[in-house]
Coordinates of C-alpha atoms in Angstrom, one line a residue:
Chain A
M1 CA 0.0 0.0 0.0
K2 CA 1.4 3.4 -0.9
A3 CA 0.2 6.9 -0.8
K4 CA 0.6 9.2 -3.8
F5 CA -0.3 12.8 -4.6
Y6 CA -1.8 12.7 -8.0
S7 CA -4.2 14.7 -10.2
G8 CA -7.1 12.7 -11.6
N9 CA -5.4 12.8 -15.1
I10 CA -2.1 11.4 -13.7
A11 CA -3.9 8.8 -11.7
C12 CA -5.7 7.7 -14.8
A13 CA -2.5 7.3 -16.7
E14 CA -0.9 5.4 -13.8
G15 CA -4.0 3.2 -13.6
A16 CA -3.6 2.4 -17.3
L17 CA 0.0 1.5 -16.9
R18 CA -0.9 -0.7 -14.0
A19 CA -3.7 -2.4 -16.0
G20 CA -1.1 -3.4 -18.6
C21 CA -1.7 -0.7 -21.2
R22 CA 1.3 -0.7 -23.5
F23 CA 0.1 1.5 -26.3
F24 CA -1.1 5.1 -26.3
A25 CA -2.0 7.1 -29.3
G26 CA -3.4 10.6 -28.8
Y27 CA -3.7 14.2 -29.9
P28 CA -3.4 17.0 -27.4
I29 CA -6.6 18.6 -26.1
T30 CA -7.4 20.4 -22.9
P31 CA -8.3 19.2 -20.3
S32 CA -7.0 15.7 -21.0
T33 CA -3.5 16.4 -22.2
E34 CA -1.7 15.5 -19.0
I35 CA -2.7 11.9 -19.6
A36 CA -0.9 11.8 -22.9
E37 CA 2.1 13.7 -21.4
H38 CA 2.4 11.2 -18.6
M39 CA 2.1 8.2 -20.9
A40 CA 4.8 9.8 -23.2
L41 CA 7.0 9.9 -20.1
K42 CA 6.2 6.5 -18.7
L43 CA 5.4 4.1 -21.5
P44 CA 9.0 3.9 -23.0
K45 CA 10.3 2.8 -19.6
V46 CA 8.0 -0.2 -19.5
G47 CA 8.6 -1.2 -23.1
G48 CA 5.4 0.4 -24.3
I49 CA 4.7 2.7 -27.3
F50 CA 3.5 6.3 -27.2
I51 CA 2.7 8.1 -30.4
Q52 CA 1.2 11.5 -30.9
M53 CA -0.9 11.2 -34.0
E54 CA -1.9 13.9 -36.4
D55 CA -5.5 14.0 -35.1
E56 CA -8.0 12.2 -32.9
I57 CA -9.4 10.1 -35.8
A58 CA -5.9 8.7 -36.4
S59 CA -5.4 8.2 -32.7
I60 CA -8.3 6.0 -32.2
A61 CA -7.6 4.1 -35.5
A62 CA -4.1 3.5 -34.2
V63 CA -5.5 2.3 -30.9
L64 CA -7.6 -0.3 -32.7
G65 CA -4.7 -1.4 -34.8
A66 CA -2.5 -1.8 -31.7
S67 CA -5.2 -3.8 -30.0
W68 CA -5.3 -6.2 -32.9
G69 CA -1.5 -6.1 -32.8
G70 CA -1.9 -7.7 -29.3
L71 CA -1.4 -4.8 -26.9
K72 CA -3.8 -3.2 -24.4
A73 CA -4.3 0.2 -25.9
M74 CA -5.8 3.5 -24.9
T75 CA -6.4 7.1 -26.0
A76 CA -7.5 10.2 -24.1
T77 CA -9.3 13.2 -25.3
S78 CA -12.0 15.7 -24.6
G79 CA -15.4 16.5 -26.2
P80 CA -14.4 17.8 -29.7
G81 CA -11.8 15.0 -30.0
F82 CA -14.3 12.5 -28.7
S83 CA -16.7 13.5 -31.5
L84 CA -14.0 12.9 -34.1
M85 CA -13.4 9.4 -32.7
Q86 CA -16.9 8.2 -32.9
E87 CA -16.8 6.4 -36.3
N88 CA -13.9 4.3 -35.1
I89 CA -15.6 3.6 -31.8
G90 CA -18.4 2.1 -33.9
L91 CA -15.7 0.0 -35.7
A92 CA -14.4 -1.1 -32.3
A93 CA -18.0 -2.1 -31.3
I94 CA -18.8 -4.1 -34.4
T95 CA -15.3 -5.7 -34.6
E96 CA -15.3 -6.4 -30.8
T97 CA -12.0 -4.7 -30.3
P98 CA -11.0 -4.0 -26.7
C99 CA -9.8 -0.4 -26.2
V100 CA -10.2 2.3 -23.6
I101 CA -11.2 5.9 -24.5
V102 CA -10.8 8.5 -21.9
D103 CA -13.0 11.6 -22.3
V104 CA -12.1 14.3 -19.9
Q105 CA -15.3 16.3 -20.5
R106 CA -15.4 20.1 -20.9
A107 CA -18.3 22.3 -21.6
G108 CA -19.7 22.3 -25.1
P109 CA -21.1 22.2 -27.7
S110 CA -18.2 22.8 -30.2
T111 CA -15.0 24.3 -28.8
G112 CA -17.0 25.4 -25.8
M113 CA -15.0 26.0 -22.7
P114 CA -11.7 24.2 -23.2
T115 CA -10.3 24.8 -19.7
L116 CA -13.5 24.4 -17.7
V117 CA -15.7 21.5 -16.6
G118 CA -18.7 20.0 -18.4
Q119 CA -20.6 16.7 -18.3
G120 CA -22.4 17.0 -21.6
D121 CA -20.9 14.0 -23.3
V122 CA -23.2 11.5 -21.5
M123 CA -25.3 10.8 -24.5
Q124 CA -22.5 11.0 -27.0
A125 CA -20.7 8.3 -25.0
R126 CA -23.8 6.1 -25.4
W127 CA -24.7 6.5 -29.0
G128 CA -22.1 8.8 -30.5
S129 CA -21.4 6.5 -33.4
H130 CA -24.1 5.4 -35.9
G131 CA -26.0 2.2 -35.7
D132 CA -27.0 0.0 -32.8
Y133 CA -24.3 -0.9 -30.4
E134 CA -23.5 -0.8 -26.7
V135 CA -20.5 0.5 -24.8
V136 CA -19.5 0.6 -21.2
A137 CA -18.9 4.0 -19.7
L138 CA -17.5 4.6 -16.2
S139 CA -17.4 7.8 -14.3
P140 CA -14.9 8.5 -11.5
S141 CA -15.4 11.2 -8.9
T142 CA -12.0 11.3 -7.3
P143 CA -8.4 10.9 -8.4
E144 CA -8.2 7.7 -6.5
E145 CA -11.2 6.4 -8.5
C146 CA -9.5 7.5 -11.7
F147 CA -6.7 5.1 -10.9
Y148 CA -8.9 2.1 -10.0
M149 CA -11.6 2.8 -12.6
T150 CA -9.0 3.0 -15.4
I151 CA -7.9 -0.5 -14.4
K152 CA -11.6 -1.6 -14.3
A153 CA -12.1 0.0 -17.8
F154 CA -9.3 -2.2 -19.2
N155 CA -10.6 -5.3 -17.5
L156 CA -14.2 -4.8 -18.8
S157 CA -12.9 -4.0 -22.2
E158 CA -10.8 -7.1 -22.4
E159 CA -13.5 -9.3 -20.9
Y160 CA -16.3 -8.2 -23.1
R161 CA -14.2 -7.3 -26.2
C162 CA -15.8 -3.8 -26.4
P163 CA -14.8 -0.2 -26.3
V164 CA -14.9 1.2 -22.7
I165 CA -15.2 4.9 -22.1
L166 CA -13.9 6.5 -19.0
L167 CA -16.2 9.4 -18.8
M168 CA -14.2 11.8 -16.6
D169 CA -14.7 15.5 -16.3
E170 CA -12.3 18.4 -15.9
S171 CA -13.1 18.9 -12.2
V172 CA -11.9 15.4 -11.5
G173 CA -9.0 15.3 -14.0
H174 CA -7.5 18.5 -12.6
T175 CA -8.1 17.8 -8.9
S176 CA -4.9 16.8 -7.1
E177 CA -5.1 14.9 -3.8
K178 CA -3.8 12.0 -1.9
I179 CA -4.6 8.6 -3.3
I180 CA -3.9 5.2 -1.8
I181 CA -2.8 2.5 -4.1
D182 CA -3.5 -0.8 -2.5
D183 CA -2.1 -3.8 -4.4
E184 CA -4.6 -6.1 -2.9
K185 CA -7.5 -4.2 -4.4
I186 CA -6.1 -4.6 -7.9
E187 CA -7.1 -7.4 -10.2
I188 CA -6.0 -7.5 -13.8
F189 CA -8.0 -9.3 -16.5
E190 CA -5.8 -10.7 -19.3
R191 CA -7.0 -11.0 -22.8
R192 CA -8.4 -14.5 -23.7
K193 CA -6.6 -16.0 -26.6
P194 CA -7.8 -18.9 -28.8
T195 CA -6.2 -22.3 -28.4
D196 CA -8.3 -24.5 -30.8
K197 CA -8.9 -24.7 -34.5
P198 CA -11.3 -24.3 -36.1
Y199 CA -11.7 -21.0 -34.5
F200 CA -14.5 -18.5 -35.1
P201 CA -13.3 -15.1 -34.1
F202 CA -16.8 -13.6 -33.9
D203 CA -18.6 -16.3 -32.1
E204 CA -20.4 -15.2 -29.0
N205 CA -17.9 -14.8 -26.2
A206 CA -15.0 -15.8 -28.6
P207 CA -11.5 -15.2 -27.4
M208 CA -9.4 -12.8 -29.6
A209 CA -6.8 -13.9 -32.1
C210 CA -4.4 -11.1 -32.6
C211 CA -2.3 -10.4 -35.6
G212 CA 0.4 -12.9 -36.2
G213 CA -1.3 -15.6 -34.1
G214 CA -1.6 -17.9 -37.1
Y215 CA -5.4 -17.8 -37.2
R216 CA -5.6 -15.4 -40.2
V217 CA -8.6 -13.5 -39.1
H218 CA -10.6 -11.2 -41.3
V219 CA -11.8 -8.2 -39.4
T220 CA -14.3 -5.9 -41.1
G221 CA -16.7 -3.1 -40.2
L222 CA -19.2 -4.6 -42.6
T223 CA -21.9 -6.8 -41.2
H224 CA -20.1 -10.1 -40.8
D225 CA -20.7 -13.8 -39.8
R226 CA -18.9 -15.7 -37.0
K227 CA -15.9 -16.2 -39.3
G228 CA -15.7 -12.5 -39.9
Y229 CA -16.7 -12.7 -43.5
P230 CA -18.9 -9.8 -44.9
M231 CA -22.6 -10.6 -45.1
A232 CA -23.6 -7.1 -45.9
T233 CA -26.9 -8.0 -47.5
S234 CA -28.2 -10.5 -45.0
P235 CA -30.8 -9.2 -42.6
E236 CA -30.5 -12.5 -40.6
V237 CA -26.8 -12.0 -40.0
Q238 CA -27.3 -8.3 -39.1
E239 CA -30.0 -9.3 -36.6
W240 CA -27.7 -11.9 -35.0
L241 CA -24.7 -9.5 -35.0
V242 CA -26.5 -6.5 -33.5
R243 CA -28.1 -8.7 -30.8
K244 CA -24.7 -10.2 -30.0
I245 CA -22.8 -7.0 -29.6
C246 CA -25.6 -5.3 -27.6
D247 CA -26.8 -8.3 -25.5
K248 CA -23.3 -9.1 -24.2
I249 CA -23.4 -5.8 -22.4
R250 CA -27.2 -5.5 -21.7
N251 CA -27.4 -9.0 -20.2
N252 CA -24.4 -8.3 -18.0
E253 CA -25.6 -4.9 -16.7
A254 CA -25.9 -6.2 -13.1
R255 CA -22.4 -7.5 -13.2
I256 CA -20.9 -4.3 -14.7
R257 CA -23.0 -2.0 -12.5
S258 CA -21.3 0.0 -9.8
I259 CA -23.3 2.4 -7.7
E260 CA -22.4 4.2 -4.5
E261 CA -25.4 4.7 -2.1
F262 CA -24.9 7.4 0.5
L263 CA -27.5 7.7 3.4
M264 CA -30.2 6.0 1.2
D265 CA -31.6 3.7 3.9
D266 CA -34.5 5.9 4.9
A267 CA -34.3 8.5 2.2
K268 CA -37.4 10.0 0.7
L269 CA -35.5 12.1 -1.8
A270 CA -32.5 10.7 -3.7
L271 CA -30.0 12.9 -5.4
V272 CA -28.5 11.3 -8.5
S273 CA -25.1 12.5 -9.6
F274 CA -21.8 11.3 -11.1
G275 CA -18.2 12.6 -11.5
G276 CA -17.0 15.8 -9.8
P277 CA -20.3 17.3 -8.8
A278 CA -21.2 14.1 -6.9
R279 CA -18.8 15.3 -4.2
S280 CA -20.7 18.6 -3.8
C281 CA -23.9 16.5 -3.6
K282 CA -22.4 14.5 -0.7
S283 CA -21.7 17.6 1.4
A284 CA -25.1 19.0 0.5
V285 CA -26.8 15.8 1.6
K286 CA -24.8 15.9 4.9
K287 CA -26.0 19.4 5.6
A288 CA -29.6 18.6 4.7
R289 CA -29.5 15.5 7.0
N290 CA -28.4 17.8 9.8
E291 CA -31.5 19.9 9.1
G292 CA -33.7 16.8 9.3
Y293 CA -34.3 16.2 5.6
K294 CA -34.5 12.6 4.7
V295 CA -32.2 12.8 1.7
G296 CA -29.6 10.5 0.2
L297 CA -27.3 10.2 -2.8
I298 CA -27.0 7.7 -5.6
R299 CA -23.7 8.1 -7.2
L300 CA -23.4 6.5 -10.6
K301 CA -20.0 5.0 -11.1
T302 CA -21.3 3.1 -14.2
I303 CA -23.1 5.3 -16.6
W304 CA -23.6 2.9 -19.4
P305 CA -25.2 0.4 -19.5
F306 CA -27.7 2.4 -17.4
P307 CA -28.9 0.6 -14.3
E308 CA -32.6 0.4 -15.4
E309 CA -33.6 -2.4 -13.1
Y310 CA -32.0 -0.6 -10.1
F311 CA -34.1 2.5 -10.7
E312 CA -37.2 0.6 -11.6
K313 CA -37.4 -0.8 -8.1
M314 CA -37.5 2.7 -6.6
K315 CA -40.7 4.1 -8.0
D316 CA -41.8 5.6 -4.7
M317 CA -38.7 7.7 -4.3
D318 CA -38.4 11.3 -5.4
F319 CA -35.3 12.1 -7.5
L320 CA -33.2 15.2 -8.0
V321 CA -30.5 14.8 -10.7
V322 CA -27.5 17.0 -10.3
E323 CA -25.3 17.2 -13.4
V324 CA -23.2 19.7 -15.3
N325 CA -25.3 19.7 -18.4
Y326 CA -28.9 20.5 -19.2
G327 CA -30.4 17.2 -18.2
Q328 CA -29.0 14.1 -19.9
I329 CA -28.9 11.6 -17.0
K330 CA -32.2 13.1 -15.9
L331 CA -33.8 11.7 -19.1
E332 CA -32.6 8.2 -18.2
V333 CA -33.8 8.3 -14.6
E334 CA -37.2 9.5 -15.8
R335 CA -37.3 6.8 -18.4
C336 CA -36.7 4.1 -15.7
V337 CA -38.9 5.4 -12.9
R338 CA -41.6 6.5 -15.4
K339 CA -42.4 9.8 -13.7
K340 CA -41.1 13.4 -13.7
V341 CA -37.8 13.8 -11.8
H342 CA -36.3 17.1 -10.6
L343 CA -33.2 18.5 -12.2
L344 CA -30.5 20.9 -11.0
P345 CA -28.5 21.5 -14.1
K346 CA -25.3 23.5 -14.8
M347 CA -24.5 24.3 -18.3
G348 CA -20.8 24.0 -17.7
G349 CA -17.8 26.0 -16.6
E350 CA -18.1 25.1 -12.9
I351 CA -19.5 22.4 -10.8
H352 CA -22.4 22.9 -8.4
K353 CA -21.6 24.4 -5.0
P354 CA -22.9 22.4 -2.0
D355 CA -25.1 25.3 -0.9
E356 CA -27.0 25.6 -4.1
I357 CA -27.7 21.9 -4.1
Y358 CA -28.8 22.3 -0.5
E359 CA -31.2 25.1 -1.5
K360 CA -32.6 23.0 -4.3
I361 CA -33.1 20.0 -1.8
K362 CA -35.2 22.3 0.4
E363 CA -37.2 23.6 -2.5
V364 CA -37.9 20.1 -3.9
Y365 CA -38.5 18.6 -0.4
N366 CA -41.1 21.3 0.6
D367 CA -42.8 21.3 -2.8
Chain B
M1 CA -18.2 -32.7 -65.3
I2 CA -15.6 -30.1 -64.8
E3 CA -12.6 -31.2 -62.7
I4 CA -11.7 -28.4 -60.4
K5 CA -8.0 -28.2 -59.8
E6 CA -6.2 -26.2 -57.2
H7 CA -4.8 -22.9 -58.4
P8 CA -1.1 -22.4 -57.5
L9 CA -2.0 -19.2 -55.7
D10 CA -5.0 -20.6 -53.8
K11 CA -3.2 -20.7 -50.5
Y12 CA -2.8 -16.9 -50.7
L13 CA -6.5 -16.4 -51.1
R14 CA -9.6 -17.1 -49.0
A15 CA -10.9 -19.4 -51.7
D16 CA -14.3 -19.5 -50.0
R17 CA -14.7 -15.8 -50.6
I18 CA -14.2 -16.1 -54.4
P19 CA -15.7 -14.9 -56.7
H20 CA -14.8 -11.3 -55.9
I21 CA -17.1 -8.4 -56.3
W22 CA -15.0 -6.4 -58.9
C23 CA -16.5 -5.4 -62.3
P24 CA -15.4 -6.9 -65.6
G25 CA -12.4 -5.0 -67.0
C26 CA -11.3 -3.7 -63.5
G27 CA -7.6 -3.5 -63.0
L28 CA -7.8 -4.9 -59.5
G29 CA -7.7 -8.6 -60.6
S30 CA -4.3 -8.3 -62.3
I31 CA -3.0 -6.0 -59.6
L32 CA -3.9 -8.6 -56.9
N33 CA -2.4 -11.3 -59.0
C34 CA 0.9 -9.3 -59.2
F35 CA 0.8 -8.9 -55.4
L36 CA 0.3 -12.6 -54.8
H37 CA 3.3 -13.4 -57.0
A38 CA 5.3 -10.8 -55.2
L39 CA 4.4 -12.4 -51.9
K40 CA 5.3 -15.8 -53.3
E41 CA 8.6 -14.7 -54.7
C42 CA 9.6 -12.8 -51.5
K43 CA 8.7 -16.0 -49.6
I44 CA 6.7 -14.0 -47.1
D45 CA 5.4 -16.0 -44.2
L46 CA 1.7 -15.5 -44.5
D47 CA 1.2 -15.9 -40.7
N48 CA 3.3 -12.8 -40.3
L49 CA 1.6 -10.6 -42.9
A50 CA -1.2 -8.2 -42.3
I51 CA -3.3 -6.4 -44.9
V52 CA -5.1 -3.3 -43.9
S53 CA -7.5 -1.4 -46.2
G54 CA -10.0 1.3 -46.0
I55 CA -13.3 1.6 -47.9
G56 CA -14.0 1.3 -51.6
C57 CA -13.4 -1.3 -54.4
T58 CA -9.7 -1.7 -53.5
G59 CA -10.6 -1.8 -49.8
R60 CA -12.1 -5.2 -50.5
V61 CA -8.6 -6.7 -51.2
A62 CA -8.2 -7.3 -47.5
G63 CA -11.2 -9.7 -47.5
Y64 CA -9.8 -11.9 -50.2
L65 CA -6.3 -12.5 -48.9
N66 CA -5.7 -15.5 -46.6
V67 CA -3.8 -13.5 -44.0
D68 CA -4.7 -11.4 -40.9
S69 CA -6.7 -8.7 -42.7
Y70 CA -8.4 -5.6 -41.5
H71 CA -11.1 -3.7 -43.5
T72 CA -11.3 -0.5 -41.5
T73 CA -13.1 2.8 -41.8
H74 CA -12.9 5.1 -44.8
G75 CA -9.5 6.8 -45.0
R76 CA -8.2 5.4 -41.8
A77 CA -6.3 2.3 -43.0
I78 CA -2.9 4.0 -42.5
P79 CA -3.3 5.0 -38.8
F80 CA -4.8 1.6 -38.1
A81 CA -1.8 0.0 -39.8
T82 CA 0.5 2.3 -37.8
G83 CA -0.9 1.1 -34.5
L84 CA -0.7 -2.5 -35.7
K85 CA 2.9 -2.3 -36.8
L86 CA 4.1 -0.5 -33.7
A87 CA 2.3 -3.0 -31.5
N88 CA 3.7 -6.0 -33.3
P89 CA 6.9 -5.1 -35.1
K90 CA 7.4 -8.7 -36.4
I91 CA 4.4 -8.4 -38.7
K92 CA 4.9 -7.1 -42.2
V93 CA 2.1 -4.6 -42.7
V94 CA 0.7 -3.7 -46.1
V95 CA -2.0 -1.0 -46.7
F96 CA -3.8 -1.8 -49.9
S97 CA -6.4 0.9 -50.8
G98 CA -7.7 3.3 -53.4
D99 CA -6.9 6.8 -54.3
G100 CA -10.0 8.3 -52.8
D101 CA -9.5 6.4 -49.5
L102 CA -5.8 7.2 -49.2
F103 CA -5.6 10.7 -50.6
A104 CA -8.9 12.4 -50.1
I105 CA -10.4 11.4 -46.7
G106 CA -7.1 9.8 -45.7
G107 CA -4.7 12.4 -47.1
N108 CA -3.6 13.7 -43.8
H109 CA -2.7 10.3 -42.5
F110 CA -0.7 9.4 -45.6
I111 CA 1.6 12.4 -45.4
H112 CA 2.2 12.0 -41.6
A113 CA 2.9 8.2 -41.9
A114 CA 5.4 9.0 -44.7
R115 CA 6.9 11.8 -42.6
R116 CA 7.4 9.5 -39.6
N117 CA 8.7 6.8 -41.9
V118 CA 6.5 4.1 -40.3
D119 CA 7.7 0.7 -41.6
I120 CA 4.7 -0.2 -43.8
T121 CA 4.1 -0.6 -47.5
V122 CA 1.2 1.3 -49.1
I123 CA -0.2 0.2 -52.4
C124 CA -2.6 2.6 -53.9
V125 CA -4.8 1.6 -56.8
N126 CA -5.5 4.8 -58.6
N127 CA -8.5 4.6 -61.0
Y128 CA -9.0 8.4 -61.1
N129 CA -12.5 8.2 -59.5
Y130 CA -14.7 6.8 -56.7
G131 CA -15.7 3.5 -58.2
M132 CA -17.8 2.0 -55.4
T133 CA -20.1 4.9 -55.0
G134 CA -20.7 5.1 -58.7
G135 CA -17.9 7.2 -60.3
Q136 CA -17.6 10.5 -58.6
L137 CA -14.7 13.0 -58.7
G138 CA -11.6 11.9 -56.8
P139 CA -8.4 13.7 -55.8
T140 CA -6.6 12.3 -58.9
T141 CA -9.3 12.9 -61.5
P142 CA -7.6 14.5 -64.5
I143 CA -8.6 18.0 -65.5
G144 CA -11.4 17.8 -68.0
A145 CA -12.5 14.3 -67.1
K146 CA -16.1 13.6 -66.7
T147 CA -17.4 12.0 -63.6
T148 CA -20.9 11.9 -62.1
T149 CA -20.1 14.9 -59.9
T150 CA -18.2 16.8 -62.6
P151 CA -20.7 16.4 -65.5
Y152 CA -19.2 19.4 -67.3
G153 CA -15.6 18.1 -66.8
N154 CA -13.3 18.3 -63.9
F155 CA -11.8 21.7 -63.1
E156 CA -9.9 20.7 -59.9
H157 CA -6.1 20.3 -60.1
P158 CA -5.4 16.7 -59.3
F159 CA -2.8 15.3 -56.9
N160 CA 0.3 13.7 -58.3
L161 CA 0.5 10.9 -55.7
C162 CA 4.1 10.1 -56.2
K163 CA 5.1 13.7 -55.8
V164 CA 3.0 13.8 -52.5
A165 CA 4.7 10.6 -51.3
A166 CA 8.2 11.8 -52.1
A167 CA 7.6 15.2 -50.6
S168 CA 6.2 13.7 -47.5
G169 CA 9.3 11.6 -46.9
A170 CA 8.5 8.1 -48.3
V171 CA 11.7 6.1 -48.8
Y172 CA 10.4 4.1 -51.8
V173 CA 8.1 5.6 -54.4
A174 CA 7.1 3.9 -57.7
R175 CA 4.3 4.1 -60.2
W176 CA 3.1 1.5 -62.7
T177 CA -0.1 0.8 -64.5
A178 CA -2.2 -2.4 -64.5
L179 CA -0.6 -3.2 -67.9
H180 CA 2.9 -3.4 -66.5
V181 CA 2.4 -6.6 -64.6
R182 CA 5.9 -7.9 -64.4
R183 CA 7.4 -4.6 -63.5
L184 CA 4.6 -3.9 -61.0
K185 CA 5.3 -7.3 -59.4
E186 CA 9.0 -6.5 -59.1
S187 CA 8.2 -3.1 -57.7
M188 CA 5.8 -4.6 -55.1
K189 CA 8.6 -7.0 -54.1
E190 CA 11.0 -4.1 -53.6
A191 CA 8.5 -2.2 -51.6
L192 CA 7.7 -5.2 -49.4
M193 CA 11.4 -5.8 -48.7
K194 CA 12.1 -2.1 -48.1
K195 CA 12.5 -0.9 -44.6
G196 CA 10.4 2.2 -43.9
F197 CA 7.4 3.8 -45.6
S198 CA 7.3 2.4 -49.2
F199 CA 4.7 3.5 -51.7
V200 CA 3.6 2.0 -55.0
E201 CA 0.9 3.7 -57.1
V202 CA -0.8 1.6 -59.7
I203 CA -2.9 3.3 -62.3
A204 CA -5.8 1.0 -63.0
S205 CA -8.7 0.8 -65.4
C206 CA -12.3 1.4 -64.2
P207 CA -14.4 0.9 -67.3
T208 CA -17.7 0.7 -65.4
T209 CA -17.6 4.1 -63.8
Y210 CA -14.6 6.1 -65.1
G211 CA -14.0 4.6 -68.5
R212 CA -17.7 4.8 -69.5
Y213 CA -17.7 8.6 -69.2
N214 CA -14.3 9.1 -70.7
K215 CA -14.2 7.3 -74.0
M216 CA -12.7 4.1 -72.5
P217 CA -15.7 1.9 -72.0
T218 CA -13.8 -1.4 -71.7
G219 CA -10.8 -2.6 -69.8
L220 CA -9.1 -3.3 -73.1
D221 CA -9.5 0.4 -74.2
T222 CA -7.6 1.5 -71.1
M223 CA -4.9 -1.1 -71.6
K224 CA -4.4 0.2 -75.1
Y225 CA -4.2 3.7 -73.7
Y226 CA -1.6 2.7 -71.1
K227 CA 0.4 1.0 -73.8
E228 CA 0.4 4.0 -76.1
N229 CA 0.9 6.7 -73.4
S230 CA 3.1 5.3 -70.7
I231 CA 6.8 6.1 -70.5
I232 CA 9.2 4.4 -68.2
M233 CA 11.6 6.9 -66.6
H234 CA 13.3 5.5 -63.6
S235 CA 14.8 7.9 -61.0
I236 CA 13.2 11.0 -62.6
D237 CA 12.5 13.8 -60.2
P238 CA 9.0 13.1 -58.7
N239 CA 8.2 16.7 -59.3
K240 CA 8.3 16.0 -63.0
T241 CA 5.9 13.0 -63.0
D242 CA 2.6 14.8 -63.3
I243 CA 0.1 12.8 -65.3
D244 CA -1.1 14.6 -68.4
D245 CA -1.1 13.3 -72.0
R246 CA 1.4 10.7 -70.9
I247 CA 1.9 8.6 -67.8
I248 CA 5.4 8.6 -66.5
V249 CA 6.0 5.3 -64.7
G250 CA 9.0 3.8 -63.0
K251 CA 10.8 3.8 -59.7
F252 CA 11.3 7.4 -58.6
V253 CA 12.6 7.2 -55.0
D254 CA 14.7 4.6 -53.3
I255 CA 16.5 6.1 -50.3
E256 CA 17.6 5.1 -46.8
K257 CA 16.3 6.8 -43.7
P258 CA 15.7 5.5 -40.1
T259 CA 12.2 4.3 -39.5
F260 CA 9.9 5.6 -36.7
D261 CA 10.8 2.5 -34.7
E262 CA 14.5 3.1 -35.1
M263 CA 14.2 6.8 -34.2
L264 CA 12.2 5.9 -31.2
K265 CA 14.9 3.5 -30.0
K266 CA 17.7 5.8 -30.8
V267 CA 16.4 9.1 -29.5
G268 CA 13.5 8.0 -27.3
K269 CA 15.4 6.4 -24.4

């Protein structure tokens, strides 16, 4: 066990190294750049490769190539870069290529507020690319979580052969504080490799034959069968393929799910939050509790797949969603509990102050 | 009863994927044939070869070769190949794609991979147009040529791909047409064995979408055109190889320069 003083971004890079990431391709963009810089410093020392590509599209394409080349691979970016990466995130989904994409969110749309916080990429992380697919998105609230969640992102990515998005935000990426690295809390999932022939690289739950393994795999973004061969005019194969890539995530939501409940046992009003602002929520909840309000906090550590079943069971609860956007997670909570939920949005630039959350709790509670 | 015998090049192909989708008269058949012979003569271990392609007619090459093959997104074959090669340096990585894929949407990646001297071979099949989407203007369409998006004739200055490759830092640059099969095969062999970013441009017929609008409606018309208008000029300055009334072919660049990997090891530690 050791203590370190890291920012969220550095903790994320350190987590990636610990997870076994040996390839990083990226393009500088605020507020994610420290991740690339730290990987440039550290990767050569562990026999890994760092490359600064010509843009974000090239970065994610190189990450996919490196993943098929046999390495655990990652890129880090922010909103505008994340948008550019979407087409290849779709390629990762359909070709079942493990990779980790870190999005340190800033306020948007467009160039928005490069140095300030936002959480407006929630829906983009879900369906930023075209077509039907599923991803996993995790959202850390502290630098320590950035470390552990990056490891988890790699583990899930390798286990489910899917792109995993680490949905950070500037307020977490740039917060520096003490973190405890406890080796006993770390588990690493290693990529499953095929051992038998015949081998079908795109069977359900198939291990992954990387380049040079002698399996001579064809990998295509076209609709393909279990062999990987294009079947771009077959509705049956498309049906099978889309179900496969979606259901492997949907059916495992309960396993992937990670939620922190804070003072929820007797709560009548639940705050729902994630990332940096969830910390403000915690202190607002404490203050409200001292004033006698039965309020708790549900902190989403897994954003996608969304914990539908979890929320469906709480139909009697009132909800207040606190997020640094104009109501993206709120839509999901509403969808699951099938009633109107309250929203305390911030359009970006700063996270909520505990007092303004406390005021909103009072307003909602007494309504 | 027809007795089906094995073709000597069958082991290089995914025989269960044949027939291919290319049109009659398309240059891709003979170009792929040259490539297979090049692989055979270089004795390349097929388990350690990867083909990466983007989108389009040429992009389909990856699907027919019996090797690890990657059919990626439009224009992004080169960065994908870059990641693949750096992750697994023992693999010989070849990008096989078209002029639209590599030089329009993917132009930026091409110049930067050449600049870095990533150790990959890029084979560009240039048919002067976008074949798969039905014959639109491409970055190499000659001035005056008719395409479905230049119905009054092309008025954009085209790229000279070999000039772009040489200027960007490629260590091997050659151009042939689909007619020059033996020389093309030799050039592909040289490119495959070359350390660093090697580039082979192959001018190819596209009777179905380009030829039809430009008075060369069959593959044979184009072959005759190549025969009458190609001039072999090895080692000529790439700046002087613009395609106009004649097509200058040959090997233009063959130089030595440390690769990305070598630079990384030399300077990076």
